[in-house]
């Protein structure tokens, strides 16, 4: 079945990743080659390359779950309704508090007219940004291009500041222990590995999550610049055959970054966070 350039339908949310077990050494993702529209973009722009992210609200009330709606205008100025499937979906949506103390990756659905809806959970007061990543066929080059756009979102009220945790190569999530490997640097792709253990033993099996087995996203301390990683599978892992989950990431700025690692086991998504210093 050819999914390239599929039209959106009423209430449609493409999630082609499904659930399944990993095979050591398997390369991910398996979809068509997609090139970033702006390779070193920091994700802080509302428009890039003729595509603009138009949110229907810039403020939501604290403590109430609400639908958040938006659309994406294309070079023609009209709402886009055709997308290249990307990371197993048509669009990936995040909401992040700008002090990096709150991170959510949420599922968005699109109506036939190009209106997207995300069920925002109840958010505490603070300053946030919403981010979208998507891909669209490029009529001039013939290669799908990916875009990372964002808009500010305010939740009014008194908000206590959050101090960014110190840099560390270890983190925990729901009883799992994670260790991060790699040498982050600015301006070029960095290879990262995330070893996941539980009760001191390497985790052998992971469900598919989006278009891989680990979904990594990073935000820069101070301006909440965005860096998205591409899942590349899993290393061989020596005798056990259960090595680290692997990814490639490009950090557009030096400094402190909060790196969020999501993985799924037995149908449950787990999220761990690392603070990473990029020279």
PDB file of C-alpha atoms in Angstrom:
ATOM      1  CA  UNK A   1       0.000   0.000   0.000  1.00  0.00           C
ATOM      2  CA  UNK A   2       1.511   3.321  -1.035  1.00  0.00           C
ATOM      3  CA  UNK A   3       1.024   5.849   1.746  1.00  0.00           C
ATOM      4  CA  UNK A   4       3.006   8.662   0.108  1.00  0.00           C
ATOM      5  CA  UNK A   5       1.112  11.914  -0.092  1.00  0.00           C
ATOM      6  CA  UNK A   6      -2.076  10.412   1.364  1.00  0.00           C
ATOM      7  CA  UNK A   7      -4.950  12.805   1.918  1.00  0.00           C
ATOM      8  CA  UNK A   8      -6.127  13.417   5.461  1.00  0.00           C
ATOM      9  CA  UNK A   9      -9.630  12.261   6.343  1.00  0.00           C
ATOM     10  CA  UNK A  10     -12.154  13.275   8.970  1.00  0.00           C
ATOM     11  CA  UNK A  11     -10.735  12.563  12.425  1.00  0.00           C
ATOM     12  CA  UNK A  12      -7.748  10.849  10.852  1.00  0.00           C
ATOM     13  CA  UNK A  13      -4.599  10.083  12.841  1.00  0.00           C
ATOM     14  CA  UNK A  14      -2.033   7.941  11.080  1.00  0.00           C
ATOM     15  CA  UNK A  15      -0.059   5.702  13.454  1.00  0.00           C
ATOM     16  CA  UNK A  16       1.538   3.040  11.354  1.00  0.00           C
ATOM     17  CA  UNK A  17       4.136   1.991  13.936  1.00  0.00           C
ATOM     18  CA  UNK A  18       1.933  -0.520  15.713  1.00  0.00           C
ATOM     19  CA  UNK A  19       3.343  -2.851  18.326  1.00  0.00           C
ATOM     20  CA  UNK A  20       6.011  -5.454  17.883  1.00  0.00           C
ATOM     21  CA  UNK A  21       9.262  -6.818  19.207  1.00  0.00           C
ATOM     22  CA  UNK A  22      12.693  -5.542  18.277  1.00  0.00           C
ATOM     23  CA  UNK A  23      15.300  -7.621  16.484  1.00  0.00           C
ATOM     24  CA  UNK A  24      18.876  -6.703  17.516  1.00  0.00           C
ATOM     25  CA  UNK A  25      20.751  -4.736  14.882  1.00  0.00           C
ATOM     26  CA  UNK A  26      17.585  -3.826  12.987  1.00  0.00           C
ATOM     27  CA  UNK A  27      17.794  -0.402  11.324  1.00  0.00           C
ATOM     28  CA  UNK A  28      14.941   2.054  11.814  1.00  0.00           C
ATOM     29  CA  UNK A  29      13.014   3.847  10.478  1.00  0.00           C
ATOM     30  CA  UNK A  30      12.000   1.961   7.352  1.00  0.00           C
ATOM     31  CA  UNK A  31      10.041   4.704   5.543  1.00  0.00           C
ATOM     32  CA  UNK A  32      11.112   6.746   2.503  1.00  0.00           C
ATOM     33  CA  UNK A  33      14.002   9.177   2.727  1.00  0.00           C
ATOM     34  CA  UNK A  34      12.889  12.573   4.039  1.00  0.00           C
ATOM     35  CA  UNK A  35      15.153  15.630   4.060  1.00  0.00           C
ATOM     36  CA  UNK A  36      14.899  18.459   6.595  1.00  0.00           C
ATOM     37  CA  UNK A  37      13.661  21.674   4.973  1.00  0.00           C
ATOM     38  CA  UNK A  38      16.118  23.607   7.192  1.00  0.00           C
ATOM     39  CA  UNK A  39      18.803  21.240   8.470  1.00  0.00           C
ATOM     40  CA  UNK A  40      19.983  23.363  11.414  1.00  0.00           C
ATOM     41  CA  UNK A  41      16.682  25.081  12.229  1.00  0.00           C
ATOM     42  CA  UNK A  42      16.004  25.523  15.962  1.00  0.00           C
ATOM     43  CA  UNK A  43      12.245  24.990  15.731  1.00  0.00           C
ATOM     44  CA  UNK A  44      11.391  28.411  17.187  1.00  0.00           C
ATOM     45  CA  UNK A  45       9.823  29.791  14.005  1.00  0.00           C
ATOM     46  CA  UNK A  46       6.134  29.720  13.151  1.00  0.00           C
ATOM     47  CA  UNK A  47       6.852  29.572   9.416  1.00  0.00           C
ATOM     48  CA  UNK A  48       9.595  27.954   7.302  1.00  0.00           C
ATOM     49  CA  UNK A  49       9.824  27.410   3.550  1.00  0.00           C
ATOM     50  CA  UNK A  50       6.317  28.649   2.800  1.00  0.00           C
ATOM     51  CA  UNK A  51       4.626  26.510   5.478  1.00  0.00           C
ATOM     52  CA  UNK A  52       3.148  28.249   8.521  1.00  0.00           C
ATOM     53  CA  UNK A  53       1.744  26.903  11.782  1.00  0.00           C
ATOM     54  CA  UNK A  54      -1.441  28.794  12.713  1.00  0.00           C
ATOM     55  CA  UNK A  55      -2.789  28.082  16.212  1.00  0.00           C
ATOM     56  CA  UNK A  56      -6.373  29.078  17.004  1.00  0.00           C
ATOM     57  CA  UNK A  57      -5.466  30.121  20.568  1.00  0.00           C
ATOM     58  CA  UNK A  58      -2.383  31.447  22.320  1.00  0.00           C
ATOM     59  CA  UNK A  59      -3.842  31.165  25.844  1.00  0.00           C
ATOM     60  CA  UNK A  60      -5.608  28.333  27.663  1.00  0.00           C
ATOM     61  CA  UNK A  61      -6.974  28.255  31.213  1.00  0.00           C
ATOM     62  CA  UNK A  62      -4.974  26.533  33.926  1.00  0.00           C
ATOM     63  CA  UNK A  63      -6.193  23.257  35.328  1.00  0.00           C
ATOM     64  CA  UNK A  64      -8.673  22.413  32.563  1.00  0.00           C
ATOM     65  CA  UNK A  65      -8.365  19.853  29.788  1.00  0.00           C
ATOM     66  CA  UNK A  66      -9.296  21.554  26.505  1.00  0.00           C
ATOM     67  CA  UNK A  67      -9.185  20.808  22.757  1.00  0.00           C
ATOM     68  CA  UNK A  68      -6.417  22.769  21.047  1.00  0.00           C
ATOM     69  CA  UNK A  69      -6.949  23.410  17.339  1.00  0.00           C
ATOM     70  CA  UNK A  70      -4.651  24.629  14.579  1.00  0.00           C
ATOM     71  CA  UNK A  71      -3.939  24.322  10.883  1.00  0.00           C
ATOM     72  CA  UNK A  72      -0.919  24.461   8.621  1.00  0.00           C
ATOM     73  CA  UNK A  73      -0.935  26.859   5.685  1.00  0.00           C
ATOM     74  CA  UNK A  74       1.106  25.877   2.653  1.00  0.00           C
ATOM     75  CA  UNK A  75       2.889  28.005   0.039  1.00  0.00           C
ATOM     76  CA  UNK A  76      -0.477  28.663  -1.618  1.00  0.00           C
ATOM     77  CA  UNK A  77      -1.777  30.270   1.585  1.00  0.00           C
ATOM     78  CA  UNK A  78      -4.412  27.558   1.978  1.00  0.00           C
ATOM     79  CA  UNK A  79      -4.669  24.923   4.698  1.00  0.00           C
ATOM     80  CA  UNK A  80      -2.632  21.828   3.880  1.00  0.00           C
ATOM     81  CA  UNK A  81      -4.570  18.547   3.751  1.00  0.00           C
ATOM     82  CA  UNK A  82      -1.942  16.303   2.133  1.00  0.00           C
ATOM     83  CA  UNK A  83       1.100  15.162   4.097  1.00  0.00           C
ATOM     84  CA  UNK A  84       3.915  12.680   3.718  1.00  0.00           C
ATOM     85  CA  UNK A  85       3.640  10.039   6.492  1.00  0.00           C
ATOM     86  CA  UNK A  86       6.432  10.857   8.919  1.00  0.00           C
ATOM     87  CA  UNK A  87       7.551   8.849  11.954  1.00  0.00           C
ATOM     88  CA  UNK A  88       4.522   6.610  11.466  1.00  0.00           C
ATOM     89  CA  UNK A  89       2.067   9.536  11.632  1.00  0.00           C
ATOM     90  CA  UNK A  90       1.108  12.557   9.575  1.00  0.00           C
ATOM     91  CA  UNK A  91       2.206  14.956  12.320  1.00  0.00           C
ATOM     92  CA  UNK A  92       3.897  14.796  15.743  1.00  0.00           C
ATOM     93  CA  UNK A  93       2.806  17.325  18.386  1.00  0.00           C
ATOM     94  CA  UNK A  94       4.566  18.427  21.584  1.00  0.00           C
ATOM     95  CA  UNK A  95       3.767  20.920  24.313  1.00  0.00           C
ATOM     96  CA  UNK A  96       6.676  21.974  26.548  1.00  0.00           C
ATOM     97  CA  UNK A  97       6.912  24.438  29.391  1.00  0.00           C
ATOM     98  CA  UNK A  98       9.663  26.888  28.532  1.00  0.00           C
ATOM     99  CA  UNK A  99      11.547  26.188  31.775  1.00  0.00           C
ATOM    100  CA  UNK A 100      11.580  22.541  30.523  1.00  0.00           C
ATOM    101  CA  UNK A 101       9.803  21.336  33.648  1.00  0.00           C
ATOM    102  CA  UNK A 102       6.882  19.814  31.709  1.00  0.00           C
ATOM    103  CA  UNK A 103       6.925  17.826  28.462  1.00  0.00           C
ATOM    104  CA  UNK A 104       4.040  16.140  26.634  1.00  0.00           C
ATOM    105  CA  UNK A 105       3.991  14.363  23.281  1.00  0.00           C
ATOM    106  CA  UNK A 106       0.324  14.225  22.276  1.00  0.00           C
ATOM    107  CA  UNK A 107      -1.722  12.667  19.488  1.00  0.00           C
ATOM    108  CA  UNK A 108      -3.252  15.046  16.945  1.00  0.00           C
ATOM    109  CA  UNK A 109      -6.078  14.230  14.518  1.00  0.00           C
ATOM    110  CA  UNK A 110      -6.986  16.054  11.308  1.00  0.00           C
ATOM    111  CA  UNK A 111     -10.364  16.801   9.738  1.00  0.00           C
ATOM    112  CA  UNK A 112     -10.870  16.825   5.986  1.00  0.00           C
ATOM    113  CA  UNK A 113     -10.561  20.643   5.867  1.00  0.00           C
ATOM    114  CA  UNK A 114      -7.041  20.553   7.379  1.00  0.00           C
ATOM    115  CA  UNK A 115      -8.047  21.493  10.928  1.00  0.00           C
ATOM    116  CA  UNK A 116      -5.985  19.622  13.514  1.00  0.00           C
ATOM    117  CA  UNK A 117      -7.203  18.955  17.072  1.00  0.00           C
ATOM    118  CA  UNK A 118      -5.135  17.938  20.086  1.00  0.00           C
ATOM    119  CA  UNK A 119      -6.720  17.091  23.463  1.00  0.00           C
ATOM    120  CA  UNK A 120      -4.567  19.215  25.767  1.00  0.00           C
ATOM    121  CA  UNK A 121      -4.439  17.859  29.324  1.00  0.00           C
ATOM    122  CA  UNK A 122      -4.922  20.178  32.282  1.00  0.00           C
ATOM    123  CA  UNK A 123      -1.725  22.239  32.414  1.00  0.00           C
ATOM    124  CA  UNK A 124      -0.370  24.138  35.413  1.00  0.00           C
ATOM    125  CA  UNK A 125       0.205  27.876  35.024  1.00  0.00           C
ATOM    126  CA  UNK A 126       3.280  28.883  33.088  1.00  0.00           C
ATOM    127  CA  UNK A 127       4.796  29.801  29.742  1.00  0.00           C
ATOM    128  CA  UNK A 128       4.758  27.026  27.142  1.00  0.00           C
ATOM    129  CA  UNK A 129       5.468  26.377  23.476  1.00  0.00           C
ATOM    130  CA  UNK A 130       3.642  23.975  21.203  1.00  0.00           C
ATOM    131  CA  UNK A 131       5.719  22.272  18.487  1.00  0.00           C
ATOM    132  CA  UNK A 132       4.724  20.364  15.378  1.00  0.00           C
ATOM    133  CA  UNK A 133       6.867  18.235  13.089  1.00  0.00           C
ATOM    134  CA  UNK A 134       5.555  17.032   9.739  1.00  0.00           C
ATOM    135  CA  UNK A 135       6.637  16.298   6.186  1.00  0.00           C
ATOM    136  CA  UNK A 136       5.190  17.416   2.874  1.00  0.00           C
ATOM    137  CA  UNK A 137       6.010  16.373  -0.706  1.00  0.00           C
ATOM    138  CA  UNK A 138       8.263  18.947  -2.377  1.00  0.00           C
ATOM    139  CA  UNK A 139       7.052  19.640  -5.912  1.00  0.00           C
ATOM    140  CA  UNK A 140      10.348  21.128  -7.098  1.00  0.00           C
ATOM    141  CA  UNK A 141      12.874  18.544  -5.870  1.00  0.00           C
ATOM    142  CA  UNK A 142      10.615  15.513  -5.663  1.00  0.00           C
ATOM    143  CA  UNK A 143      11.895  14.677  -2.156  1.00  0.00           C
ATOM    144  CA  UNK A 144       9.625  14.997   0.889  1.00  0.00           C
ATOM    145  CA  UNK A 145      10.782  17.748   3.251  1.00  0.00           C
ATOM    146  CA  UNK A 146      10.285  17.813   7.009  1.00  0.00           C
ATOM    147  CA  UNK A 147       9.417  20.922   9.019  1.00  0.00           C
ATOM    148  CA  UNK A 148       9.630  21.769  12.732  1.00  0.00           C
ATOM    149  CA  UNK A 149       7.493  24.777  13.713  1.00  0.00           C
ATOM    150  CA  UNK A 150       6.285  26.184  17.034  1.00  0.00           C
ATOM    151  CA  UNK A 151       4.090  28.829  18.634  1.00  0.00           C
ATOM    152  CA  UNK A 152       3.994  30.218  22.205  1.00  0.00           C
ATOM    153  CA  UNK A 153       1.194  29.205  24.561  1.00  0.00           C
ATOM    154  CA  UNK A 154       0.373  30.914  27.858  1.00  0.00           C
ATOM    155  CA  UNK A 155      -1.412  29.319  30.806  1.00  0.00           C
ATOM    156  CA  UNK A 156      -2.219  32.313  33.081  1.00  0.00           C
ATOM    157  CA  UNK A 157      -1.605  32.212  36.800  1.00  0.00           C
ATOM    158  CA  UNK A 158       1.153  32.102  39.363  1.00  0.00           C
ATOM    159  CA  UNK A 159       3.903  29.695  38.320  1.00  0.00           C
ATOM    160  CA  UNK A 160       6.868  28.573  40.393  1.00  0.00           C
ATOM    161  CA  UNK A 161      10.110  28.339  38.457  1.00  0.00           C
ATOM    162  CA  UNK A 162      11.806  24.988  37.876  1.00  0.00           C
ATOM    163  CA  UNK A 163      15.577  24.571  38.110  1.00  0.00           C
ATOM    164  CA  UNK A 164      17.113  22.454  35.376  1.00  0.00           C
ATOM    165  CA  UNK A 165      18.689  19.318  36.883  1.00  0.00           C
ATOM    166  CA  UNK A 166      22.464  18.927  36.593  1.00  0.00           C
ATOM    167  CA  UNK A 167      23.887  17.116  33.587  1.00  0.00           C
ATOM    168  CA  UNK A 168      23.890  13.345  34.008  1.00  0.00           C
ATOM    169  CA  UNK A 169      24.174  10.270  31.812  1.00  0.00           C
ATOM    170  CA  UNK A 170      21.686   8.287  33.905  1.00  0.00           C
ATOM    171  CA  UNK A 171      17.928   8.581  34.405  1.00  0.00           C
ATOM    172  CA  UNK A 172      14.985   6.496  35.588  1.00  0.00           C
ATOM    173  CA  UNK A 173      11.403   6.027  34.398  1.00  0.00           C
ATOM    174  CA  UNK A 174       8.714   3.785  35.885  1.00  0.00           C
ATOM    175  CA  UNK A 175      11.199   1.315  37.366  1.00  0.00           C
ATOM    176  CA  UNK A 176      13.500   1.313  34.315  1.00  0.00           C
ATOM    177  CA  UNK A 177      17.095   2.578  34.492  1.00  0.00           C
ATOM    178  CA  UNK A 178      18.571   4.322  31.452  1.00  0.00           C
ATOM    179  CA  UNK A 179      22.156   5.193  30.560  1.00  0.00           C
ATOM    180  CA  UNK A 180      23.013   7.664  27.793  1.00  0.00           C
ATOM    181  CA  UNK A 181      26.153   7.319  25.671  1.00  0.00           C
ATOM    182  CA  UNK A 182      27.619   9.545  22.965  1.00  0.00           C
ATOM    183  CA  UNK A 183      29.537  12.810  22.633  1.00  0.00           C
ATOM    184  CA  UNK A 184      27.092  15.644  21.839  1.00  0.00           C
ATOM    185  CA  UNK A 185      28.361  18.576  19.785  1.00  0.00           C
ATOM    186  CA  UNK A 186      26.861  21.541  17.988  1.00  0.00           C
ATOM    187  CA  UNK A 187      26.090  21.739  14.296  1.00  0.00           C
ATOM    188  CA  UNK A 188      26.640  18.138  13.208  1.00  0.00           C
ATOM    189  CA  UNK A 189      24.847  14.880  13.781  1.00  0.00           C
ATOM    190  CA  UNK A 190      25.628  13.162  17.083  1.00  0.00           C
ATOM    191  CA  UNK A 191      25.178   9.444  17.549  1.00  0.00           C
ATOM    192  CA  UNK A 192      23.500   8.594  20.852  1.00  0.00           C
ATOM    193  CA  UNK A 193      22.843   5.299  22.562  1.00  0.00           C
ATOM    194  CA  UNK A 194      20.297   4.640  25.309  1.00  0.00           C
ATOM    195  CA  UNK A 195      20.781   1.428  27.295  1.00  0.00           C
ATOM    196  CA  UNK A 196      17.616   0.381  29.150  1.00  0.00           C
ATOM    197  CA  UNK A 197      17.636  -2.046  32.067  1.00  0.00           C
ATOM    198  CA  UNK A 198      15.099  -3.248  34.625  1.00  0.00           C
ATOM    199  CA  UNK A 199      16.059  -4.968  37.867  1.00  0.00           C
ATOM    200  CA  UNK A 200      19.650  -4.847  36.659  1.00  0.00           C
ATOM    201  CA  UNK A 201      18.986  -6.767  33.424  1.00  0.00           C
ATOM    202  CA  UNK A 202      18.931  -5.415  29.851  1.00  0.00           C
ATOM    203  CA  UNK A 203      15.434  -5.031  28.445  1.00  0.00           C
ATOM    204  CA  UNK A 204      15.134  -7.487  25.567  1.00  0.00           C
ATOM    205  CA  UNK A 205      11.951  -6.363  23.838  1.00  0.00           C
ATOM    206  CA  UNK A 206      10.392  -3.015  22.957  1.00  0.00           C
ATOM    207  CA  UNK A 207       7.159  -2.128  21.198  1.00  0.00           C
ATOM    208  CA  UNK A 208       7.273   0.058  18.121  1.00  0.00           C
ATOM    209  CA  UNK A 209       6.821   3.726  19.017  1.00  0.00           C
ATOM    210  CA  UNK A 210       6.107   6.065  16.113  1.00  0.00           C
ATOM    211  CA  UNK A 211       8.640   4.878  13.491  1.00  0.00           C
ATOM    212  CA  UNK A 212      11.239   3.329  15.784  1.00  0.00           C
ATOM    213  CA  UNK A 213      11.904   1.862  19.209  1.00  0.00           C
ATOM    214  CA  UNK A 214      13.067   5.023  20.964  1.00  0.00           C
ATOM    215  CA  UNK A 215      11.770   8.548  20.361  1.00  0.00           C
ATOM    216  CA  UNK A 216      14.218  11.273  21.412  1.00  0.00           C
ATOM    217  CA  UNK A 217      13.443  14.995  21.571  1.00  0.00           C
ATOM    218  CA  UNK A 218      15.569  17.776  23.080  1.00  0.00           C
ATOM    219  CA  UNK A 219      14.903  21.385  24.108  1.00  0.00           C
ATOM    220  CA  UNK A 220      17.486  24.070  24.856  1.00  0.00           C
ATOM    221  CA  UNK A 221      17.595  25.726  28.258  1.00  0.00           C
ATOM    222  CA  UNK A 222      16.799  29.449  28.053  1.00  0.00           C
ATOM    223  CA  UNK A 223      15.008  29.692  24.695  1.00  0.00           C
ATOM    224  CA  UNK A 224      13.423  26.212  24.331  1.00  0.00           C
ATOM    225  CA  UNK A 225      15.031  25.676  20.922  1.00  0.00           C
ATOM    226  CA  UNK A 226      14.123  22.285  19.471  1.00  0.00           C
ATOM    227  CA  UNK A 227      16.269  19.344  18.374  1.00  0.00           C
ATOM    228  CA  UNK A 228      14.676  16.147  17.086  1.00  0.00           C
ATOM    229  CA  UNK A 229      16.508  12.856  16.856  1.00  0.00           C
ATOM    230  CA  UNK A 230      16.097  10.154  14.230  1.00  0.00           C
ATOM    231  CA  UNK A 231      15.781   6.638  15.630  1.00  0.00           C
ATOM    232  CA  UNK A 232      18.286   4.296  13.960  1.00  0.00           C
ATOM    233  CA  UNK A 233      17.441   0.990  15.659  1.00  0.00           C
ATOM    234  CA  UNK A 234      19.435  -0.977  18.187  1.00  0.00           C
ATOM    235  CA  UNK A 235      23.082  -1.949  18.559  1.00  0.00           C
ATOM    236  CA  UNK A 236      24.084  -5.608  18.551  1.00  0.00           C
ATOM    237  CA  UNK A 237      24.907  -5.567  22.283  1.00  0.00           C
ATOM    238  CA  UNK A 238      27.601  -8.245  22.446  1.00  0.00           C
ATOM    239  CA  UNK A 239      26.789 -11.710  23.712  1.00  0.00           C
ATOM    240  CA  UNK A 240      23.306 -10.787  24.932  1.00  0.00           C
ATOM    241  CA  UNK A 241      22.261  -9.417  21.534  1.00  0.00           C
ATOM    242  CA  UNK A 242      20.299  -6.709  23.381  1.00  0.00           C
ATOM    243  CA  UNK A 243      22.254  -3.504  22.930  1.00  0.00           C
ATOM    244  CA  UNK A 244      21.414   0.168  23.358  1.00  0.00           C
ATOM    245  CA  UNK A 245      18.649   1.887  21.424  1.00  0.00           C
ATOM    246  CA  UNK A 246      20.355   4.223  18.970  1.00  0.00           C
ATOM    247  CA  UNK A 247      19.578   7.597  17.396  1.00  0.00           C
ATOM    248  CA  UNK A 248      21.133  10.482  15.486  1.00  0.00           C
ATOM    249  CA  UNK A 249      20.501  14.030  16.700  1.00  0.00           C
ATOM    250  CA  UNK A 250      21.592  17.489  15.562  1.00  0.00           C
ATOM    251  CA  UNK A 251      21.927  20.155  18.270  1.00  0.00           C
ATOM    252  CA  UNK A 252      21.648  23.614  16.623  1.00  0.00           C
ATOM    253  CA  UNK A 253      23.018  25.496  19.670  1.00  0.00           C
ATOM    254  CA  UNK A 254      25.595  24.878  22.418  1.00  0.00           C
ATOM    255  CA  UNK A 255      24.646  24.871  26.099  1.00  0.00           C
ATOM    256  CA  UNK A 256      22.351  22.869  28.348  1.00  0.00           C
ATOM    257  CA  UNK A 257      19.621  20.761  26.741  1.00  0.00           C
ATOM    258  CA  UNK A 258      16.862  18.675  28.290  1.00  0.00           C
ATOM    259  CA  UNK A 259      16.678  15.407  26.351  1.00  0.00           C
ATOM    260  CA  UNK A 260      13.434  13.414  26.620  1.00  0.00           C
ATOM    261  CA  UNK A 261      13.609   9.706  25.768  1.00  0.00           C
ATOM    262  CA  UNK A 262      10.360   7.803  25.150  1.00  0.00           C
ATOM    263  CA  UNK A 263      10.104   4.055  24.740  1.00  0.00           C
ATOM    264  CA  UNK A 264       7.244   1.575  24.934  1.00  0.00           C
ATOM    265  CA  UNK A 265       6.961  -1.832  26.603  1.00  0.00           C
ATOM    266  CA  UNK A 266       3.831  -4.008  26.877  1.00  0.00           C
ATOM    267  CA  UNK A 267       1.728  -1.205  25.408  1.00  0.00           C
ATOM    268  CA  UNK A 268       2.841   1.434  27.930  1.00  0.00           C
ATOM    269  CA  UNK A 269       4.917   4.499  26.950  1.00  0.00           C
ATOM    270  CA  UNK A 270       7.649   5.525  29.390  1.00  0.00           C
ATOM    271  CA  UNK A 271       9.429   8.901  29.398  1.00  0.00           C
ATOM    272  CA  UNK A 272      12.844   9.619  30.907  1.00  0.00           C
ATOM    273  CA  UNK A 273      14.751  12.924  30.870  1.00  0.00           C
ATOM    274  CA  UNK A 274      18.460  13.743  30.772  1.00  0.00           C
ATOM    275  CA  UNK A 275      20.246  17.074  31.018  1.00  0.00           C
ATOM    276  CA  UNK A 276      22.944  17.195  28.338  1.00  0.00           C
ATOM    277  CA  UNK A 277      25.724  19.784  28.003  1.00  0.00           C
ATOM    278  CA  UNK A 278      26.619  20.521  24.368  1.00  0.00           C
ATOM    279  CA  UNK A 279      30.018  22.244  23.896  1.00  0.00           C
TER     280      UNK A 279
END
